[in-house]
C-alpha cells in the first residue's frame, strides 16, 4: 500500500466524508476498469456523499418531527373513505406550494375516521420534499407554551417554532378551555398567520370552537386567521376503527 492510501481514510474522516471513506477503494476499481477521467471519478464520489447526506437528513427530520409511525399515504385506503378526494389529498401531499405560501389545512371529522392518519401522511411527504415538519398533540403543545410563558420564555419557543414551516396541531378540540392554555395557543396561531403553515385536526366544527378558546371573540379571531388561506377537509364517514367489527 502506498503511503497516501494509508493516510487517506484519516483525511476523509477529518473532513467528515464518510461516504468517500466507505467507497473510495471500490470506486477506484470501477474507475480503473471503465477508464474514468479524474473529474468523472470525483463527481461520482461526490454524488455518493450527497445521496448519503440527503438520506441521513431525511431520517433525522422524520425523527425530529414526532410524526406517528407508519401513517403514510401508502398505508391509507381511500376506498374506505369515499367522500375523501384522493386527488386533493395527493396534491396537498406531493406539492409544497401551499407550505411555501404559509397556507393551512383543517381536517374535520368524528373520532376514528383517519384525520390524524391523513395529517401525518401529508407531513411525511412534506419532509420528503425537504420541509421541516413537527407533529404535536395540541394539548401537549399548549402545555409547553404555557410552561414557557410562566418562565418568561414564550418568545423563545415561538421563535423556535417559527423555523418549522409546517406544524401539525392534532386534536385541537382537546385543549382545555383553561384561559392560559388556549390563550397561548391563540398567540401561536397569530404568530404563524401568513408566516407558517398549520395542519389542524378537529372533532368539533368551527361553530363549537368557543369551547376551546376562553371567549367567543378569541375563537372568531383564531378561526379568521386560520381559514383566511386554508383548505378544509371534512370527513363524516363511520369510524375506521369500528368499521370492521
Ligand atoms: P382520527 O384521527 O380521525 O381519530 P385516526 O387517523 O387515528 O383517526 O385513525 C384511526 C385508525 O384507523 C388509525 O390506526 C389509522 O391508521 C386507521 N385508519 C383510519 N382511516 C384509514 C384508512 N382510510 N386507511 C387505512 N387506515 C386508516
Ligand atoms: Mg386523531
Tab-separated table of C-alpha atoms and ligand atoms in Angstrom:
chain	number	residue	atom	x	y	z
A	1	UNK	CA	0.000	0.000	0.000
A	2	UNK	CA	1.274	3.444	-0.856
A	3	UNK	CA	1.706	5.996	1.881
A	4	UNK	CA	-1.077	8.294	0.688
A	5	UNK	CA	-3.501	5.357	0.723
A	6	UNK	CA	-2.654	4.771	4.344
A	7	UNK	CA	-3.455	8.340	5.393
A	8	UNK	CA	-6.453	8.833	3.100
A	9	UNK	CA	-9.008	7.235	5.476
A	10	UNK	CA	-7.857	9.587	8.237
A	11	UNK	CA	-8.061	12.614	5.974
A	12	UNK	CA	-11.550	11.668	4.827
A	13	UNK	CA	-12.617	11.119	8.412
A	14	UNK	CA	-11.265	14.528	9.397
A	15	UNK	CA	-13.225	16.070	6.529
A	16	UNK	CA	-16.391	14.217	7.558
A	17	UNK	CA	-16.610	12.473	4.195
A	18	UNK	CA	-17.870	9.148	5.474
A	19	UNK	CA	-19.273	8.020	2.152
A	20	UNK	CA	-15.959	8.724	0.422
A	21	UNK	CA	-14.308	6.697	3.127
A	22	UNK	CA	-16.593	3.721	2.695
A	23	UNK	CA	-16.466	3.683	-1.091
A	24	UNK	CA	-13.180	5.023	-2.409
A	25	UNK	CA	-11.447	1.660	-2.727
A	26	UNK	CA	-14.285	0.002	-4.597
A	27	UNK	CA	-14.757	3.114	-6.756
A	28	UNK	CA	-11.047	3.093	-7.623
A	29	UNK	CA	-11.568	-0.295	-9.170
A	30	UNK	CA	-14.685	0.733	-11.089
A	31	UNK	CA	-12.939	3.878	-12.336
A	32	UNK	CA	-9.893	1.952	-13.496
A	33	UNK	CA	-11.987	-0.695	-15.229
A	34	UNK	CA	-14.026	1.930	-17.062
A	35	UNK	CA	-11.233	4.372	-17.785
A	36	UNK	CA	-12.941	7.223	-15.963
A	37	UNK	CA	-11.387	10.660	-16.044
A	38	UNK	CA	-10.347	12.161	-12.687
A	39	UNK	CA	-13.249	14.571	-12.793
A	40	UNK	CA	-15.753	11.809	-13.529
A	41	UNK	CA	-14.399	9.828	-10.581
A	42	UNK	CA	-14.579	12.833	-8.278
A	43	UNK	CA	-18.101	13.693	-9.354
A	44	UNK	CA	-19.201	10.081	-8.792
A	45	UNK	CA	-17.774	10.116	-5.265
A	46	UNK	CA	-19.389	13.472	-4.518
A	47	UNK	CA	-22.707	12.089	-5.662
A	48	UNK	CA	-22.450	9.177	-3.253
A	49	UNK	CA	-21.655	11.569	-0.414
A	50	UNK	CA	-24.552	13.884	-1.295
A	51	UNK	CA	-27.003	10.972	-1.534
A	52	UNK	CA	-25.908	9.638	1.840
A	53	UNK	CA	-26.247	13.070	3.449
A	54	UNK	CA	-29.656	13.595	1.956
A	55	UNK	CA	-30.899	10.227	3.236
A	56	UNK	CA	-29.405	10.945	6.681
A	57	UNK	CA	-31.169	14.309	6.704
A	58	UNK	CA	-34.455	12.610	5.830
A	59	UNK	CA	-34.062	10.098	8.675
A	60	UNK	CA	-33.150	12.881	11.118
A	61	UNK	CA	-36.066	15.081	10.076
A	62	UNK	CA	-38.544	12.219	10.380
A	63	UNK	CA	-37.234	11.503	13.865
A	64	UNK	CA	-37.395	15.152	14.922
A	65	UNK	CA	-40.910	15.536	13.515
A	66	UNK	CA	-42.516	13.219	16.139
A	67	UNK	CA	-44.902	12.042	13.414
A	68	UNK	CA	-46.754	8.857	14.384
A	69	UNK	CA	-45.011	5.844	12.870
A	70	UNK	CA	-46.232	4.371	9.590
A	71	UNK	CA	-49.140	6.753	8.995
A	72	UNK	CA	-48.224	7.311	5.365
A	73	UNK	CA	-50.255	7.581	2.173
A	74	UNK	CA	-49.167	4.120	1.031
A	75	UNK	CA	-50.947	2.661	4.062
A	76	UNK	CA	-54.090	4.722	3.574
A	77	UNK	CA	-57.119	3.094	1.974
A	78	UNK	CA	-59.011	5.778	0.053
A	79	UNK	CA	-61.765	3.279	-0.810
A	80	UNK	CA	-62.703	3.148	2.860
A	81	UNK	CA	-63.445	6.902	2.867
A	82	UNK	CA	-65.219	7.570	-0.458
A	83	UNK	CA	-66.039	11.168	0.449
A	84	UNK	CA	-62.344	11.973	0.579
A	85	UNK	CA	-60.977	13.181	-2.749
A	86	UNK	CA	-57.696	11.303	-3.353
A	87	UNK	CA	-56.615	13.893	-5.927
A	88	UNK	CA	-56.954	16.699	-3.371
A	89	UNK	CA	-55.059	14.807	-0.659
A	90	UNK	CA	-52.347	13.696	-3.104
A	91	UNK	CA	-51.933	17.250	-4.363
A	92	UNK	CA	-51.547	18.609	-0.819
A	93	UNK	CA	-49.094	15.825	-0.008
A	94	UNK	CA	-46.992	15.963	-3.149
A	95	UNK	CA	-46.735	19.730	-3.650
A	96	UNK	CA	-45.369	22.226	-1.198
A	97	UNK	CA	-46.590	25.422	-2.805
A	98	UNK	CA	-49.131	25.812	-0.003
A	99	UNK	CA	-46.396	25.396	2.630
A	100	UNK	CA	-44.220	27.969	0.892
A	101	UNK	CA	-47.213	30.341	0.954
A	102	UNK	CA	-47.901	29.575	4.649
A	103	UNK	CA	-51.384	28.263	3.919
A	104	UNK	CA	-53.204	25.866	6.260
A	105	UNK	CA	-55.202	22.642	6.174
A	106	UNK	CA	-58.045	21.896	8.557
A	107	UNK	CA	-59.396	18.364	8.795
A	108	UNK	CA	-62.756	17.905	10.488
A	109	UNK	CA	-64.452	14.678	11.460
A	110	UNK	CA	-65.523	12.468	14.331
A	111	UNK	CA	-63.155	10.145	16.129
A	112	UNK	CA	-61.504	7.296	14.233
A	113	UNK	CA	-62.155	8.451	10.654
A	114	UNK	CA	-58.497	8.931	9.737
A	115	UNK	CA	-57.845	12.611	10.470
A	116	UNK	CA	-54.529	12.000	12.237
A	117	UNK	CA	-53.513	9.494	9.563
A	118	UNK	CA	-54.183	11.928	6.699
A	119	UNK	CA	-52.433	14.804	8.502
A	120	UNK	CA	-49.387	12.632	9.211
A	121	UNK	CA	-49.268	11.241	5.678
A	122	UNK	CA	-49.160	14.785	4.287
A	123	UNK	CA	-46.463	15.583	6.875
A	124	UNK	CA	-44.270	12.671	5.796
A	125	UNK	CA	-44.406	13.702	2.156
A	126	UNK	CA	-43.580	17.293	3.047
A	127	UNK	CA	-40.454	16.075	4.858
A	128	UNK	CA	-39.514	14.115	1.739
A	129	UNK	CA	-39.970	17.311	-0.239
A	130	UNK	CA	-37.406	18.961	2.049
A	131	UNK	CA	-39.612	20.786	4.545
A	132	UNK	CA	-39.241	20.544	8.306
A	133	UNK	CA	-42.390	19.305	9.999
A	134	UNK	CA	-43.378	18.960	13.647
A	135	UNK	CA	-46.348	16.979	14.935
A	136	UNK	CA	-47.973	17.886	18.265
A	137	UNK	CA	-50.951	16.710	20.212
A	138	UNK	CA	-52.366	20.211	20.534
A	139	UNK	CA	-52.976	19.913	24.277
A	140	UNK	CA	-49.336	18.935	24.778
A	141	UNK	CA	-48.103	21.913	22.776
A	142	UNK	CA	-50.454	24.222	24.673
A	143	UNK	CA	-48.912	22.960	27.921
A	144	UNK	CA	-45.393	23.530	26.568
A	145	UNK	CA	-46.325	27.060	25.523
A	146	UNK	CA	-47.917	27.734	28.871
A	147	UNK	CA	-44.857	26.495	30.773
A	148	UNK	CA	-42.609	28.673	28.609
A	149	UNK	CA	-44.816	31.659	29.307
A	150	UNK	CA	-44.625	31.021	33.053
A	151	UNK	CA	-40.826	31.017	32.714
A	152	UNK	CA	-40.874	34.193	30.570
A	153	UNK	CA	-39.575	32.197	27.617
A	154	UNK	CA	-42.631	32.090	25.390
A	155	UNK	CA	-40.997	34.331	22.787
A	156	UNK	CA	-38.011	31.942	22.537
A	157	UNK	CA	-40.270	28.969	21.935
A	158	UNK	CA	-42.368	30.841	19.367
A	159	UNK	CA	-39.206	31.865	17.509
A	160	UNK	CA	-38.030	28.243	17.550
A	161	UNK	CA	-41.382	27.112	16.159
A	162	UNK	CA	-41.158	29.850	13.509
A	163	UNK	CA	-38.276	27.943	11.952
A	164	UNK	CA	-40.575	24.989	11.251
A	165	UNK	CA	-42.576	25.679	8.094
A	166	UNK	CA	-45.254	23.087	8.847
A	167	UNK	CA	-46.698	22.344	12.280
A	168	UNK	CA	-49.422	19.754	12.799
A	169	UNK	CA	-51.844	20.500	15.640
A	170	UNK	CA	-53.643	17.237	16.239
A	171	UNK	CA	-56.974	17.270	18.096
A	172	UNK	CA	-57.293	20.986	18.769
A	173	UNK	CA	-60.610	20.233	20.466
A	174	UNK	CA	-58.881	18.502	23.361
A	175	UNK	CA	-57.252	21.696	24.566
A	176	UNK	CA	-58.641	22.713	27.911
A	177	UNK	CA	-60.711	25.851	27.812
A	178	UNK	CA	-58.449	26.928	30.637
A	179	UNK	CA	-57.693	30.582	29.952
A	180	UNK	CA	-53.910	30.180	29.990
A	181	UNK	CA	-53.700	27.119	27.774
A	182	UNK	CA	-55.888	28.373	24.983
A	183	UNK	CA	-54.626	31.931	25.051
A	184	UNK	CA	-51.049	30.778	24.386
A	185	UNK	CA	-52.442	28.659	21.573
A	186	UNK	CA	-54.093	31.804	20.256
A	187	UNK	CA	-50.717	33.562	20.376
A	188	UNK	CA	-49.191	30.748	18.334
A	189	UNK	CA	-51.964	31.000	15.741
A	190	UNK	CA	-51.429	34.773	15.477
A	191	UNK	CA	-47.659	34.348	15.259
A	192	UNK	CA	-47.958	31.889	12.368
A	193	UNK	CA	-50.569	33.842	10.425
A	194	UNK	CA	-49.187	34.237	6.879
A	195	UNK	CA	-45.707	33.159	8.035
A	196	UNK	CA	-46.017	29.417	8.716
A	197	UNK	CA	-48.386	26.568	7.851
A	198	UNK	CA	-50.603	24.594	10.183
A	199	UNK	CA	-52.478	21.354	9.674
A	200	UNK	CA	-55.193	21.213	12.304
A	201	UNK	CA	-57.390	18.226	13.061
A	202	UNK	CA	-60.608	18.742	14.973
A	203	UNK	CA	-63.582	16.783	16.229
A	204	UNK	CA	-65.760	19.862	16.516
A	205	UNK	CA	-66.911	22.166	13.723
A	206	UNK	CA	-65.908	25.841	13.924
A	207	UNK	CA	-69.282	26.653	15.452
A	208	UNK	CA	-68.189	24.840	18.610
A	209	UNK	CA	-64.713	26.338	18.911
A	210	UNK	CA	-65.910	28.656	21.651
A	211	UNK	CA	-65.458	25.571	23.814
A	212	UNK	CA	-61.715	25.669	23.036
A	213	UNK	CA	-60.989	29.372	23.481
A	214	UNK	CA	-61.815	31.430	26.579
A	215	UNK	CA	-64.391	33.547	24.774
A	216	UNK	CA	-66.264	33.893	21.540
A	217	UNK	CA	-64.191	36.791	20.262
A	218	UNK	CA	-60.939	34.910	20.608
A	219	UNK	CA	-62.446	31.881	18.854
A	220	UNK	CA	-63.632	34.058	15.951
A	221	UNK	CA	-60.253	35.813	15.702
A	222	UNK	CA	-58.417	32.477	15.673
A	223	UNK	CA	-60.732	30.956	13.042
A	224	UNK	CA	-60.430	34.101	10.926
A	225	UNK	CA	-56.661	33.816	10.751
A	226	UNK	CA	-56.645	30.068	10.193
A	227	UNK	CA	-59.197	29.998	7.366
A	228	UNK	CA	-58.008	33.103	5.535
A	229	UNK	CA	-55.717	30.857	3.437
A	230	UNK	CA	-56.804	27.271	4.014
A	231	UNK	CA	-58.015	24.018	2.511
A	232	UNK	CA	-60.829	22.497	4.522
A	233	UNK	CA	-61.385	18.758	4.506
A	234	UNK	CA	-64.489	17.208	6.021
A	235	UNK	CA	-64.678	13.507	6.834
A	236	UNK	CA	-68.009	12.359	8.149
A	237	UNK	CA	-67.543	8.635	7.480
A	238	UNK	CA	-68.033	5.927	10.057
A	239	UNK	CA	-65.008	5.315	12.284
A	240	UNK	CA	-62.388	3.206	10.508
A	241	UNK	CA	-61.612	1.631	13.876
A	242	UNK	CA	-65.120	0.247	14.404
A	243	UNK	CA	-65.935	-0.384	10.750
A	244	UNK	CA	-64.622	-3.923	10.527
A	245	UNK	CA	-66.403	-5.088	13.670
B	1	LIG	P1	-58.837	10.106	13.897
B	1	LIG	O1	-57.603	10.917	13.998
B	1	LIG	O2	-59.859	10.673	12.946
B	1	LIG	O3	-59.456	9.797	15.224
B	1	LIG	P2	-57.013	8.056	13.049
B	1	LIG	O4	-56.287	8.724	11.950
B	1	LIG	O5	-56.310	7.929	14.347
B	1	LIG	O6	-58.455	8.705	13.262
B	1	LIG	O7	-57.483	6.614	12.521
B	1	LIG	C1	-57.808	5.549	13.406
B	1	LIG	C2	-57.058	4.301	12.987
B	1	LIG	O8	-57.557	3.824	11.768
B	1	LIG	C3	-55.565	4.551	12.765
B	1	LIG	O9	-54.850	3.403	13.118
B	1	LIG	C4	-55.485	4.804	11.270
B	1	LIG	O10	-54.217	4.464	10.756
B	1	LIG	C5	-56.571	3.889	10.745
B	1	LIG	N1	-57.232	4.420	9.558
B	1	LIG	C6	-58.204	5.344	9.513
B	1	LIG	N2	-58.648	5.548	8.270
B	1	LIG	C7	-57.896	4.733	7.484
B	1	LIG	C8	-57.886	4.455	6.070
B	1	LIG	N3	-58.717	5.062	5.229
B	1	LIG	N4	-56.981	3.552	5.625
B	1	LIG	C9	-56.160	2.925	6.480
B	1	LIG	N5	-56.139	3.114	7.811
B	1	LIG	C10	-56.998	4.013	8.320
B	2	LIG	MG1	-56.699	11.610	15.734
